[in-house]
XYZ file of C-alpha atoms in Angstrom:
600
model
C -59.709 -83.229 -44.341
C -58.871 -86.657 -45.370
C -60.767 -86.087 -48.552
C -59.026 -82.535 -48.871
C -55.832 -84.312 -49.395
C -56.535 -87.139 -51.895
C -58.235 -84.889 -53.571
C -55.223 -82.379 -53.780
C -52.650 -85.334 -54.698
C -54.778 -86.560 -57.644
C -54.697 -82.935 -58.707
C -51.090 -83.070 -58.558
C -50.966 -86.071 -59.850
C -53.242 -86.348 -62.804
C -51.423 -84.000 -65.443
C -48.218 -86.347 -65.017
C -50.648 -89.379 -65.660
C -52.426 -87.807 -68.660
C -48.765 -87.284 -70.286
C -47.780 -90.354 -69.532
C -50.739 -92.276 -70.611
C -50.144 -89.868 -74.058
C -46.200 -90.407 -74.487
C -47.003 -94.484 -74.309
C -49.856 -94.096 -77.019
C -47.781 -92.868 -79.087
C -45.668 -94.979 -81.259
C -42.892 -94.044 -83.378
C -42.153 -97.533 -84.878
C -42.974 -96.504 -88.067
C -42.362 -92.953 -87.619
C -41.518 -92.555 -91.337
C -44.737 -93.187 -92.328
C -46.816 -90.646 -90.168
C -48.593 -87.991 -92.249
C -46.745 -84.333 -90.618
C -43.129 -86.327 -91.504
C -44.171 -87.621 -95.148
C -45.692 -84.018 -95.284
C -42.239 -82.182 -94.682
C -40.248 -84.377 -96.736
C -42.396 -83.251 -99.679
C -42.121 -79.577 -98.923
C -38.470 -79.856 -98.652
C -38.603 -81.738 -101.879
C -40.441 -78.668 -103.056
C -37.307 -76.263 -102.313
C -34.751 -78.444 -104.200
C -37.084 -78.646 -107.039
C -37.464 -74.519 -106.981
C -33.607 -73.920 -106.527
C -32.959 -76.587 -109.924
C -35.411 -74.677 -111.544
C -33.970 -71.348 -111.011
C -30.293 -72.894 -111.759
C -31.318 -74.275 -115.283
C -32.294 -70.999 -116.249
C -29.332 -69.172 -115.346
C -27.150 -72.008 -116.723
C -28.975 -71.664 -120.177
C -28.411 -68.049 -119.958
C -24.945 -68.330 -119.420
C -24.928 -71.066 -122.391
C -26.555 -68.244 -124.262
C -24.091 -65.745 -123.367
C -21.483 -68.032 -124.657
C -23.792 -68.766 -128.113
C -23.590 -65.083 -128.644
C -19.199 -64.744 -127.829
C -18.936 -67.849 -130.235
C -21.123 -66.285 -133.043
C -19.369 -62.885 -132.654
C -15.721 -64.672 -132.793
C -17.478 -66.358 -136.788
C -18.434 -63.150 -137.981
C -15.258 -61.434 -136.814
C -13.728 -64.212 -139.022
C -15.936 -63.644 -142.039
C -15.361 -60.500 -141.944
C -11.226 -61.249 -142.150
C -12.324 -64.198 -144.922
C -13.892 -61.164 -147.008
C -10.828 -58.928 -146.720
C -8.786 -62.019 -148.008
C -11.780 -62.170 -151.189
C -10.745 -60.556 -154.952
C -13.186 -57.896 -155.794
C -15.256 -60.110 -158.457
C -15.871 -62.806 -155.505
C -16.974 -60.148 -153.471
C -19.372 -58.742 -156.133
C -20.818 -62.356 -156.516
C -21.447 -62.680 -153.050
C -23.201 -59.585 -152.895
C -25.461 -59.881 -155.451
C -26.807 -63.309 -153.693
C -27.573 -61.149 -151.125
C -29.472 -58.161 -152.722
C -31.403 -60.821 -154.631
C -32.503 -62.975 -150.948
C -33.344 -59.810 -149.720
C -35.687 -58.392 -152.511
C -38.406 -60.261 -151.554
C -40.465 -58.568 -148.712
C -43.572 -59.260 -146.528
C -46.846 -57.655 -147.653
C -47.135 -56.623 -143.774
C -50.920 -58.005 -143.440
C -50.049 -61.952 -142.625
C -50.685 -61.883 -139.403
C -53.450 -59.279 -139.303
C -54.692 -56.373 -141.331
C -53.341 -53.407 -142.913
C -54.775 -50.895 -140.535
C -52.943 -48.604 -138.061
C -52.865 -48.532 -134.636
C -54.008 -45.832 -132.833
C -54.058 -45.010 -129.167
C -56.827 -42.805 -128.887
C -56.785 -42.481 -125.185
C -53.395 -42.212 -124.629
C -52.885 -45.353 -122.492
C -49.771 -46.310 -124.098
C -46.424 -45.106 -122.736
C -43.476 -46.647 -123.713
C -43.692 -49.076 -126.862
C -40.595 -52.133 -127.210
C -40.248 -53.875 -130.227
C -38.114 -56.579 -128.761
C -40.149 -59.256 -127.977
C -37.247 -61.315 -125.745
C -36.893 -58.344 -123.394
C -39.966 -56.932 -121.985
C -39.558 -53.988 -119.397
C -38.274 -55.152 -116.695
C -35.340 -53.707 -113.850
C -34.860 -50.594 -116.768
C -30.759 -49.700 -115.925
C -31.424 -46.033 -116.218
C -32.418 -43.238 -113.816
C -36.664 -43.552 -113.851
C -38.892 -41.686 -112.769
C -39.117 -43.298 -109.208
C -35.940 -41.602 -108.306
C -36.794 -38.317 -109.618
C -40.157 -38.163 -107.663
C -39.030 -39.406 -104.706
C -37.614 -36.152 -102.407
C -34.089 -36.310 -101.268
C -34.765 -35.822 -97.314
C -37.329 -39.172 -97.545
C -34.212 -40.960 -100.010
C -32.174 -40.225 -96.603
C -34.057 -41.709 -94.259
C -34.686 -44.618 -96.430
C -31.171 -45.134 -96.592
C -29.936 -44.855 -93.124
C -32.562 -47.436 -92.113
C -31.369 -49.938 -94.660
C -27.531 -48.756 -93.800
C -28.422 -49.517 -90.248
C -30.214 -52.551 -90.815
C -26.999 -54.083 -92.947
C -24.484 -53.110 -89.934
C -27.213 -55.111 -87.953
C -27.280 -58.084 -90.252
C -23.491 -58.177 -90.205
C -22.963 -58.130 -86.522
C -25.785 -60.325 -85.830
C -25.134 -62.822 -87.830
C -21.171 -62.347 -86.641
C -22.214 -63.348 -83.626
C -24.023 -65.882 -84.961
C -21.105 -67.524 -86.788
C -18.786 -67.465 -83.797
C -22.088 -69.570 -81.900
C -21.953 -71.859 -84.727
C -18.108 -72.549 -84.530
C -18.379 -72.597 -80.758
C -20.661 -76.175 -81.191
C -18.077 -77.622 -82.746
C -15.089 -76.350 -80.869
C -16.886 -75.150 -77.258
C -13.624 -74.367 -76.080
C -13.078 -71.898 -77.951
C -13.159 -69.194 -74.738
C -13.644 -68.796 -71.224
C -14.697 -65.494 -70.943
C -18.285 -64.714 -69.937
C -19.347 -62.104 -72.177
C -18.529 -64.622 -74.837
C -20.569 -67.564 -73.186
C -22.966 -69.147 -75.614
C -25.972 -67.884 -73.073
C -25.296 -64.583 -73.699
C -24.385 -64.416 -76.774
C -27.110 -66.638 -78.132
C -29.839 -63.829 -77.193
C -27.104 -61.115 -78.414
C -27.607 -62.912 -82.011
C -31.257 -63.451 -82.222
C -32.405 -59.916 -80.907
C -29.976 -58.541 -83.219
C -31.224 -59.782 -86.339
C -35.024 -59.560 -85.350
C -34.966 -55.848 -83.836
C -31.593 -54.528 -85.437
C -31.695 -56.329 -88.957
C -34.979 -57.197 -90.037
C -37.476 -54.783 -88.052
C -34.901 -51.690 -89.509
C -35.267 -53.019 -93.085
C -39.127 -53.384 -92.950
C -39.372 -49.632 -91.769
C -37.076 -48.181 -94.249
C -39.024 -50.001 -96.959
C -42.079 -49.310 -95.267
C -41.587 -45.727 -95.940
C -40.524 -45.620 -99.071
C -44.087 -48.231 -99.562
C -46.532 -45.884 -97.895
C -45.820 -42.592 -99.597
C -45.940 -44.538 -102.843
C -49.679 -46.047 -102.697
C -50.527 -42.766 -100.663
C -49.093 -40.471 -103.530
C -48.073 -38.438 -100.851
C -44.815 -36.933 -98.456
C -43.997 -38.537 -95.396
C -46.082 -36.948 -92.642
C -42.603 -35.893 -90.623
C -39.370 -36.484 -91.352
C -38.416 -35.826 -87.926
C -40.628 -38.288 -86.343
C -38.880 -41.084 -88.661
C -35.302 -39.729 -87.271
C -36.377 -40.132 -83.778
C -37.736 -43.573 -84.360
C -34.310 -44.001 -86.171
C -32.576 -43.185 -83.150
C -34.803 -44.806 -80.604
C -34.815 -48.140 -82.147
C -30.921 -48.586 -82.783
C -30.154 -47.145 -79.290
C -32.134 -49.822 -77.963
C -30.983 -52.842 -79.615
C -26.819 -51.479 -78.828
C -28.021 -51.023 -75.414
C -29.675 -53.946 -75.143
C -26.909 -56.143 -76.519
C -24.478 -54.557 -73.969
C -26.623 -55.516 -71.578
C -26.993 -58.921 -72.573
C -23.393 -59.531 -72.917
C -22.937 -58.336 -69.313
C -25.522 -61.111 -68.057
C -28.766 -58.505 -67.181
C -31.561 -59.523 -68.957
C -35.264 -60.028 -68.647
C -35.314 -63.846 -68.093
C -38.766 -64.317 -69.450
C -38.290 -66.037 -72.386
C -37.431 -66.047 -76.012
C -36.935 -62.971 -78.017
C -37.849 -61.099 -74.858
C -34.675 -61.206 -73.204
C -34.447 -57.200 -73.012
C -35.159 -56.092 -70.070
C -37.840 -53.704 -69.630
C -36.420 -50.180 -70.108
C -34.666 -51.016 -73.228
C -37.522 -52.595 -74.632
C -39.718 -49.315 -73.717
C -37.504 -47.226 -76.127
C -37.921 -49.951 -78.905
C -41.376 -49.824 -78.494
C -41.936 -46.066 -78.047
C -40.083 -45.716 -81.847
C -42.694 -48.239 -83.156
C -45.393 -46.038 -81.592
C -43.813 -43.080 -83.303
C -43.644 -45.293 -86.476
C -46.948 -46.170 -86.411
C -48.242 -42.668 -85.874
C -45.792 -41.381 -88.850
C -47.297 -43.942 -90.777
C -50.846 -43.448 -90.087
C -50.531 -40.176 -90.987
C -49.333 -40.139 -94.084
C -52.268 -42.614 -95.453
C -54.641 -40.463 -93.539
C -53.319 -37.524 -95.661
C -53.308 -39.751 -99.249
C -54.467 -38.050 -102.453
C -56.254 -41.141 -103.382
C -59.591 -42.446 -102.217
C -58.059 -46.535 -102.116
C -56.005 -47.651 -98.768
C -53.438 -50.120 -100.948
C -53.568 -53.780 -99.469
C -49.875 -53.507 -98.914
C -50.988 -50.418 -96.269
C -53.315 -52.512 -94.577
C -50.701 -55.155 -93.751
C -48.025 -52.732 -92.527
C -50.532 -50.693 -90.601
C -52.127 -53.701 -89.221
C -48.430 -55.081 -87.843
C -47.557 -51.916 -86.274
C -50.765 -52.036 -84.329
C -50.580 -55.554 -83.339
C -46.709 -55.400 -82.197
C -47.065 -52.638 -79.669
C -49.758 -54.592 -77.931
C -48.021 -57.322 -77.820
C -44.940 -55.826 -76.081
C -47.082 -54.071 -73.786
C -48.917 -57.667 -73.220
C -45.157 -59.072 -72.900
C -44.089 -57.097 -70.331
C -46.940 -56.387 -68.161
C -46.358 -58.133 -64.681
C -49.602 -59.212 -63.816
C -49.528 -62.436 -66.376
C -45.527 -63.082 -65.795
C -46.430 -65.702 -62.515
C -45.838 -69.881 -63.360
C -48.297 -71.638 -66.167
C -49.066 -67.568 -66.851
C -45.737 -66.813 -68.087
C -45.707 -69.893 -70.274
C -48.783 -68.982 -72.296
C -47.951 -65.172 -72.589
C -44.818 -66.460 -74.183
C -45.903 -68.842 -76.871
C -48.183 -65.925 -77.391
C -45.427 -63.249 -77.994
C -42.842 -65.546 -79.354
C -45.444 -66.499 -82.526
C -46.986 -63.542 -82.789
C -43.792 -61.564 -82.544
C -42.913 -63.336 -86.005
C -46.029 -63.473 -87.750
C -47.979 -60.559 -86.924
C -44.617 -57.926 -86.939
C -42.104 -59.772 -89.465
C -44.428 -61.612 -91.292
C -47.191 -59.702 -91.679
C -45.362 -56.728 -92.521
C -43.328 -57.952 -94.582
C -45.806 -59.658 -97.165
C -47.483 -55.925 -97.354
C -44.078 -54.786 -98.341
C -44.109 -57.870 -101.217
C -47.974 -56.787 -101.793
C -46.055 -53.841 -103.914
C -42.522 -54.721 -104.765
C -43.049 -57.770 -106.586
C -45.984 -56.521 -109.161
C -43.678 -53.024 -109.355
C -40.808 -55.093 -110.557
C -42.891 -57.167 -112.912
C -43.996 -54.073 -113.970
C -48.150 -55.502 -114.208
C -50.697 -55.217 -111.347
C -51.079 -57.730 -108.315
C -52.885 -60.860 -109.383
C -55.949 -60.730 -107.031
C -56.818 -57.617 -104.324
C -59.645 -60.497 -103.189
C -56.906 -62.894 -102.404
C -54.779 -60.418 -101.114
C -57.745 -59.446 -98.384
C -59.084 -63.296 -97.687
C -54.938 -64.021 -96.377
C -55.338 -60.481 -94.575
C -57.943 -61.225 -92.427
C -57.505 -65.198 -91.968
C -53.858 -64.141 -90.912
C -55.283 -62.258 -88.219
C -57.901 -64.902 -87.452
C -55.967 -67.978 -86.940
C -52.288 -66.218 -86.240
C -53.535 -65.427 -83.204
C -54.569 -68.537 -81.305
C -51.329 -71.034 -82.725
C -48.902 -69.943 -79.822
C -49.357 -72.708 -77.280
C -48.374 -75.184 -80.477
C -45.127 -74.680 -78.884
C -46.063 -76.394 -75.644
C -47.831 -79.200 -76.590
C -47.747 -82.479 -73.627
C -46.836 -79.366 -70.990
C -48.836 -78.744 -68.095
C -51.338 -76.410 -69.924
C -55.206 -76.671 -70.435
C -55.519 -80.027 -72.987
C -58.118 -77.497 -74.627
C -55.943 -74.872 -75.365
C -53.124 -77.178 -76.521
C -55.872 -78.382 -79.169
C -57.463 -74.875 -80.315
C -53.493 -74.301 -81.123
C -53.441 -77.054 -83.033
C -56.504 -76.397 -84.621
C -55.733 -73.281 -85.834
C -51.928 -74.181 -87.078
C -53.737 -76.013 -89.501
C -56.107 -73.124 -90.414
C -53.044 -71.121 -91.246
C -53.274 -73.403 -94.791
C -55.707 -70.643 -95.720
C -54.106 -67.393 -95.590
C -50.744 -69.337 -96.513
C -51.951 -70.823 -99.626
C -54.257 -67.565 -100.444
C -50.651 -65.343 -100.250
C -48.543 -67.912 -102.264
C -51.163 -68.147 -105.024
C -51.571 -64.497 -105.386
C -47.521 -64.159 -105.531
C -46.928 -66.735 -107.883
C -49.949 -66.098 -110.405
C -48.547 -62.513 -110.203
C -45.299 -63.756 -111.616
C -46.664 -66.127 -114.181
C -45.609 -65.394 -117.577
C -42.624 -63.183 -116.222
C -40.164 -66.549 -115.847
C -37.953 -65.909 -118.504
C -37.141 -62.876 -116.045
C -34.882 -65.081 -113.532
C -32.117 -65.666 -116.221
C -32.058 -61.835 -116.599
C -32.203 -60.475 -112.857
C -31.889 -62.000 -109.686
C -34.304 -59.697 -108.126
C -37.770 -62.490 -109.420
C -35.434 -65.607 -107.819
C -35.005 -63.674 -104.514
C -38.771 -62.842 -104.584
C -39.260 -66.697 -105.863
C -37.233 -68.560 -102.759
C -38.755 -65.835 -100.336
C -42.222 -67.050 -101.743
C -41.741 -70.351 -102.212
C -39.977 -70.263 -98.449
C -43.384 -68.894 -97.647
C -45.254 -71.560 -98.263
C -43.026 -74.617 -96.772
C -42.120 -72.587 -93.905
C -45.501 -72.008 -92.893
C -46.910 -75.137 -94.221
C -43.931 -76.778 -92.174
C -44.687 -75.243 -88.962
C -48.421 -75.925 -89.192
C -47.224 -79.917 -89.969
C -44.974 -79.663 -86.838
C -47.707 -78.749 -84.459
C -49.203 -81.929 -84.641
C -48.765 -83.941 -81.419
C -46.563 -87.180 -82.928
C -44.165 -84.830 -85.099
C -44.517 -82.380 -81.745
C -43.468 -85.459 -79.726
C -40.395 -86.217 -81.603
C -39.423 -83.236 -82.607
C -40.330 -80.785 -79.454
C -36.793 -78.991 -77.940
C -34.424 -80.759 -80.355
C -32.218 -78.668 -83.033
C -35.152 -79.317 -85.634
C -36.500 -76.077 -84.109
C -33.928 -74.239 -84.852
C -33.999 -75.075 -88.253
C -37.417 -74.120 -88.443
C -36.837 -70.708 -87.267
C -34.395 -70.489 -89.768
C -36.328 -71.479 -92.457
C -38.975 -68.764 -91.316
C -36.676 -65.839 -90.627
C -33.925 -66.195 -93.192
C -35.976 -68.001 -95.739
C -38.902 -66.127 -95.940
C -38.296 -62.751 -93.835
C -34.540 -61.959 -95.402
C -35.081 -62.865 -98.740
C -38.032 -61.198 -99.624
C -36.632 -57.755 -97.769
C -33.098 -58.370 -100.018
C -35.529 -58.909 -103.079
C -37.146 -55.218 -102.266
C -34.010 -53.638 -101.255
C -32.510 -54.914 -104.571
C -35.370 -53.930 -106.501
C -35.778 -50.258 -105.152
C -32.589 -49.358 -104.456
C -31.186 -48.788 -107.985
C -33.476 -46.976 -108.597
C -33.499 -44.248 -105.888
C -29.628 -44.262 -106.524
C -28.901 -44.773 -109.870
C -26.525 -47.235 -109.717
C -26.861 -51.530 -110.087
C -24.779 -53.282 -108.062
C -22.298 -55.909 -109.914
C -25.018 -58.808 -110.866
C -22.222 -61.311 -110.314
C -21.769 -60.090 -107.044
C -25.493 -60.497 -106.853
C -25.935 -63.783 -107.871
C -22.412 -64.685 -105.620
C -25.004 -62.955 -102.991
C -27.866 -65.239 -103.719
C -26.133 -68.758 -104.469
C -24.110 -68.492 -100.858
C -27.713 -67.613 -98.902
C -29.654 -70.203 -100.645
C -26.603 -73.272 -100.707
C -26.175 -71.725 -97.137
C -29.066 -72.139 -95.593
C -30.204 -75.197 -97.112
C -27.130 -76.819 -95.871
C -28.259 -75.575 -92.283
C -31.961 -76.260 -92.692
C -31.056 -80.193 -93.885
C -28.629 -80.907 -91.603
C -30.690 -79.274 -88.074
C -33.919 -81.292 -89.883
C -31.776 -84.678 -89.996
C -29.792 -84.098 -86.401
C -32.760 -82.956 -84.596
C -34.880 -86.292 -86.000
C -32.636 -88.468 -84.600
C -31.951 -86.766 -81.365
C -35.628 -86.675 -80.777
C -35.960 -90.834 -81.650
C -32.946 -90.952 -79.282
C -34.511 -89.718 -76.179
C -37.913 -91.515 -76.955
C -35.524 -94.630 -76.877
C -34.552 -93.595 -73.364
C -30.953 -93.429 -74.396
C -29.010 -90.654 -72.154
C -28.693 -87.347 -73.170
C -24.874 -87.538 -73.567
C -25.122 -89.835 -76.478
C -27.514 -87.612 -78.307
C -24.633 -84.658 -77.708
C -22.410 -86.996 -79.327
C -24.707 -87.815 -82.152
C -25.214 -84.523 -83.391
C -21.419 -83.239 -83.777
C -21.644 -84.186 -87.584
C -24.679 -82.393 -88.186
C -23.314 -79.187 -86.117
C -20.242 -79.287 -88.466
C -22.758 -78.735 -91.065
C -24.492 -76.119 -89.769
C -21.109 -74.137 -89.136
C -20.243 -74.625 -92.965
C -23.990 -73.752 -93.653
C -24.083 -70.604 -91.420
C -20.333 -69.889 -92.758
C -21.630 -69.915 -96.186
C -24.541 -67.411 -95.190
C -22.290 -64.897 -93.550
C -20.289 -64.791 -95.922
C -23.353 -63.853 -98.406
C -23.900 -61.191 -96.245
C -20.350 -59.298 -96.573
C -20.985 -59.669 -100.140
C -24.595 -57.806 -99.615
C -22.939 -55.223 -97.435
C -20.392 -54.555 -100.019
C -23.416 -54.338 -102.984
C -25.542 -52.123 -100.352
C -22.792 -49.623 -100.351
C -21.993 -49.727 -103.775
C -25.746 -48.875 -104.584
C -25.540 -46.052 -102.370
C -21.898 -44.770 -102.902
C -21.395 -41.527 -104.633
C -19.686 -40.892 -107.582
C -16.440 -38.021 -106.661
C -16.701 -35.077 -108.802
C -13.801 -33.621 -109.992
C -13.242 -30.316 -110.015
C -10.691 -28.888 -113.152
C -9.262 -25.596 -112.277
C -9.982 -22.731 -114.428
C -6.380 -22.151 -115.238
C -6.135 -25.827 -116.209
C -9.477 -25.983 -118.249
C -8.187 -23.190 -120.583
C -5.245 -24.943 -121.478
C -6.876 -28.143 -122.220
C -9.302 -26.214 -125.002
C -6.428 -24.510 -126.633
């Protein structure tokens, strides 16, 4: 019995040991210096470089634009000089110029004298300006007229519904933000910061982005398919389901029911069933349609979206199944949701969606359908094993902490595949980012990509883990992720496709007023949660009590308001440009009566 006992306490007591024996091997001395922290520094390095990059060449467009208003003013003024001129002066003049422009090219100095001919009829549409190749054409193409007017609907209500979405969420949000600085702000429960917080994050995964992909998504899969939509009204229940849920769900929320399991799961069970029986619907709608293609190919961009569907609706049903939700059970499901839920639904959709936008606005084909399949399938190796990165030191298996790890670093691979094949794709196309800011949303959702991803594979290492690990650092991660990489790239399509379903461009300095608050935004969040949460983490390793970290980040949470100010306020801007896109233009109707007596 005796041996019963001591046997039971060293059970008890051994985990503690182990992570205490492991917090005093590690060392943060020279914390500066470890590999995961030199390793972020340059990837953040690489996001400043990206946004100068993109800011010199708008600059020297604008620089341009004011070459061209100056030499327009000089020949205005020539032309007022002539008018001044006697008529012999004018004769002189003119005679110079007949004489410089005599002589003529033979036409054969840079090749031969034969004609071209396009036998096979591959060319057409031929531009003889060489500074402006096709690229975001102004007028009505012929995407809009093949695209049928019920399927132009639905792609618009999800995208209208996803904006209303962004803007609440992200209200919400902004009133969180605020409420670090001045927490006394309210009293009232609905409005604590633990209900809300869930309110804000649900909201923009389920409401915002997850409404987005879909609209996208069908406007995507009946392209590559060359097909219709399998059934219109299967995409209006889905609609309905999935916006009914996340309303519902908030209300809840706000009210104080929720699921209590963890993060991004905080729907309870019902509510989540109706989310989840629209993505079924979706998923069959989908399906569907490819099954019912006119073309023999399944697009990559099919596979990915197809592939995300599949893999979120087991993971909800994996989420909210009761036999795993008991102690150390709970904890793994969780990390297992909580990653997945981002990169095997948001992510992985939403690089299937970029699999076709970005070549279709570069007008030229995808650099590599190899690459594109090599960071398909490693994404769903290694994606799928990374979740218990999140609980590294906790009381779980050592093994599976390390298999985590192990495979957060395999993520390199599909990671670096995807970012290769995007940016190869838009080599030779640069010039394009002083012309349209539809390539330097694409660019900062790529690049965001690669350093989120890259980043979060760095931070599942056990030191940056162990200084890092429940501090606001996280949270700037997540953002990073999700606004960086998920929101961009879906404003980058939505900016891209929706002028030309509608006909109508939204203001580009609206646009680019749209772009520079997201991007100053954000990185002004990102910096300042990287910086606080550093510090906070060093300050409990010190042992110093929690209050003083509180008080050490207030500086760093004033940031992050002005950050996430800065990005909400982007966002009214994109709501306004959304509904400007999709506005329609009043026709006025001239009486009869009246028209008659304008003709006379």
């Amino acid at each position: 019995m005796s041996k019963k006992i001591i046997g039971v306490t060293i059970g008890l007591l051994l985990p503690g040991a182990v992570l205490f024996a492991q917090s005093k091997a590690i060392s943060t001395n020279n914390w500066l210096m470890n590999p995961g922290i030199i390793g972020t520094l340059i990837l953040i390095a690489i996001i400043l470089a990206v946004s100068i990059i993109i800011l010199s060449y708008r600059l020297n467009a604008y620089i341009q634009g004011l070459k061209k208003k100056q030499s327009s003013k000089e020949r205005l003024a020539f032309s007022e000089e002539l008018i001044a001129l006697e008529a012999s002066e004018i004769d002189e003049i003119l005679a110079h110029r007949k004489k410089a422009l005599a002589y003529k090219l033979s036409g054969a100095e840079l090749g031969s004298d034969r004609k071209a001919v396009d036998d096979k009829g591959l060319i057409t549409k031929v531009s003889n300006d060489p500074e402006n190749p096709l690229f975001d054409e102004k007028k009505k193409t012929a995407i809009s007229l093949e695209t049928p007017d019920d399927l132009k609907k639905v792609i618009i209500y999800y995208l209208g519904a996803a904006v209303f979405w962004l803007v609440f969420g992200t209200l919400i949000g902004q009133y969180l933000g605020m409420k670090f600085v001045w927490p006394e702000m309210d009293s009232i429960s609905w409005l604590s910061f633990g209900r809300l917080r869930p309110v804000h994050t649900n909201t923009v995964f389920w409401g915002w982005a997850s409404m987005a992909m879909i609209g996208l998504g069908y406007f995507v899969i009946t392209r590559t398919s060359n097909t219709a939509i399998h059934s219109y009204k299967q995409a209006w229940q889905a609609w309905f389901l999935i916006n009914f849920s996340v309303a519902l769900g908030n209300i809840l929320l706000m009210a104080g029911i929720n699921n209590g399991g963890g993060e991004y799961r905080e729907y309870i069970w019902p509510v989540t069933l109706l989310f989840a029986i629209g993505l079924v619907i979706t998923f069959r709608n989908f399906y569907r349609t490819v099954a019912q293609r006119k073309i023999s190919e399944i697009y990559i961009s099919n596979w990915f979206i197809l592939a995300s569907l599949l893999w979120t609706i087991v993971l909800v049903i994996i989420a909210y199944l009761p036999n795993f939700q008991n102690g150390l059970g709970e904890t793994v499901i969780q990390g297992y949701y909580m990653h997945q839920g981002v990169g095997m639904w948001f992510m992985t959709f939403t690089l299937g969606l970029v699999y076709y936008f970005l070549p279709a606005s570069l007008n030229k084909p995808i650099y590599s359908y190899s690459l594109g399949v090599l960071a398909f399938w490693t994404q769903m190796l290694f994606y799928t094993m990374i979740g218990t990165h999140h609980f590294v030191f906790s009381p779980l298996p050592w093994w599976l902490q390390t298999v985590a790890i192990v495979f957060s670093v395999g993520m390199f691979i599909p990671v670096t595949a995807g970012t290769t094949n995007f940016l190869m794709t838009m080599r030779g196309s640069w010039s394009q980012i002083s012309k349209s800011y539809v390539l330097p949303f694409f660019l900062v959702g790529v690049i965001f990509y690669f350093v989120g991803s890259s980043q979060g594979s760095l931070q599942a290492f056990r030191f940056t883990n162990y200084v890092w690990h429940f501090t606001d650092f996280n949270v700037a991660h997540s953002h990073m992720t999700m606004y960086g990489i998920i929101t961009f790239l879906l404003w980058a399509c939505i900016y891209f496709m929706l002028p030309k379903l509608t006909g109508k461009e939204p203001p580009q300095a609206l646009v680019g007023a749209h772009f520079w608050l997201a991007f100053i935004g954000l990185f002004a969040y990102m910096i300042s949660m990287m910086a606080g949460g550093t510090l906070k983490g060093l300050s409990w390793i010190e042992g110093n009590a929690f209050l003083e970290s509180v008080i050490l980040m207030r500086p760093f949470w004033i940031w992050r308001a002005i950050g996430g100010s800065l990005m909400f306020l982007s966002h009214l801007i994109f709501a306004y440009n959304f509904f400007f896109m999709i506005k329609k233009e009043q026709v006025v109707e001239i009486p009869a009566r009246r028209l008659q007596s304008v003709n006379v």
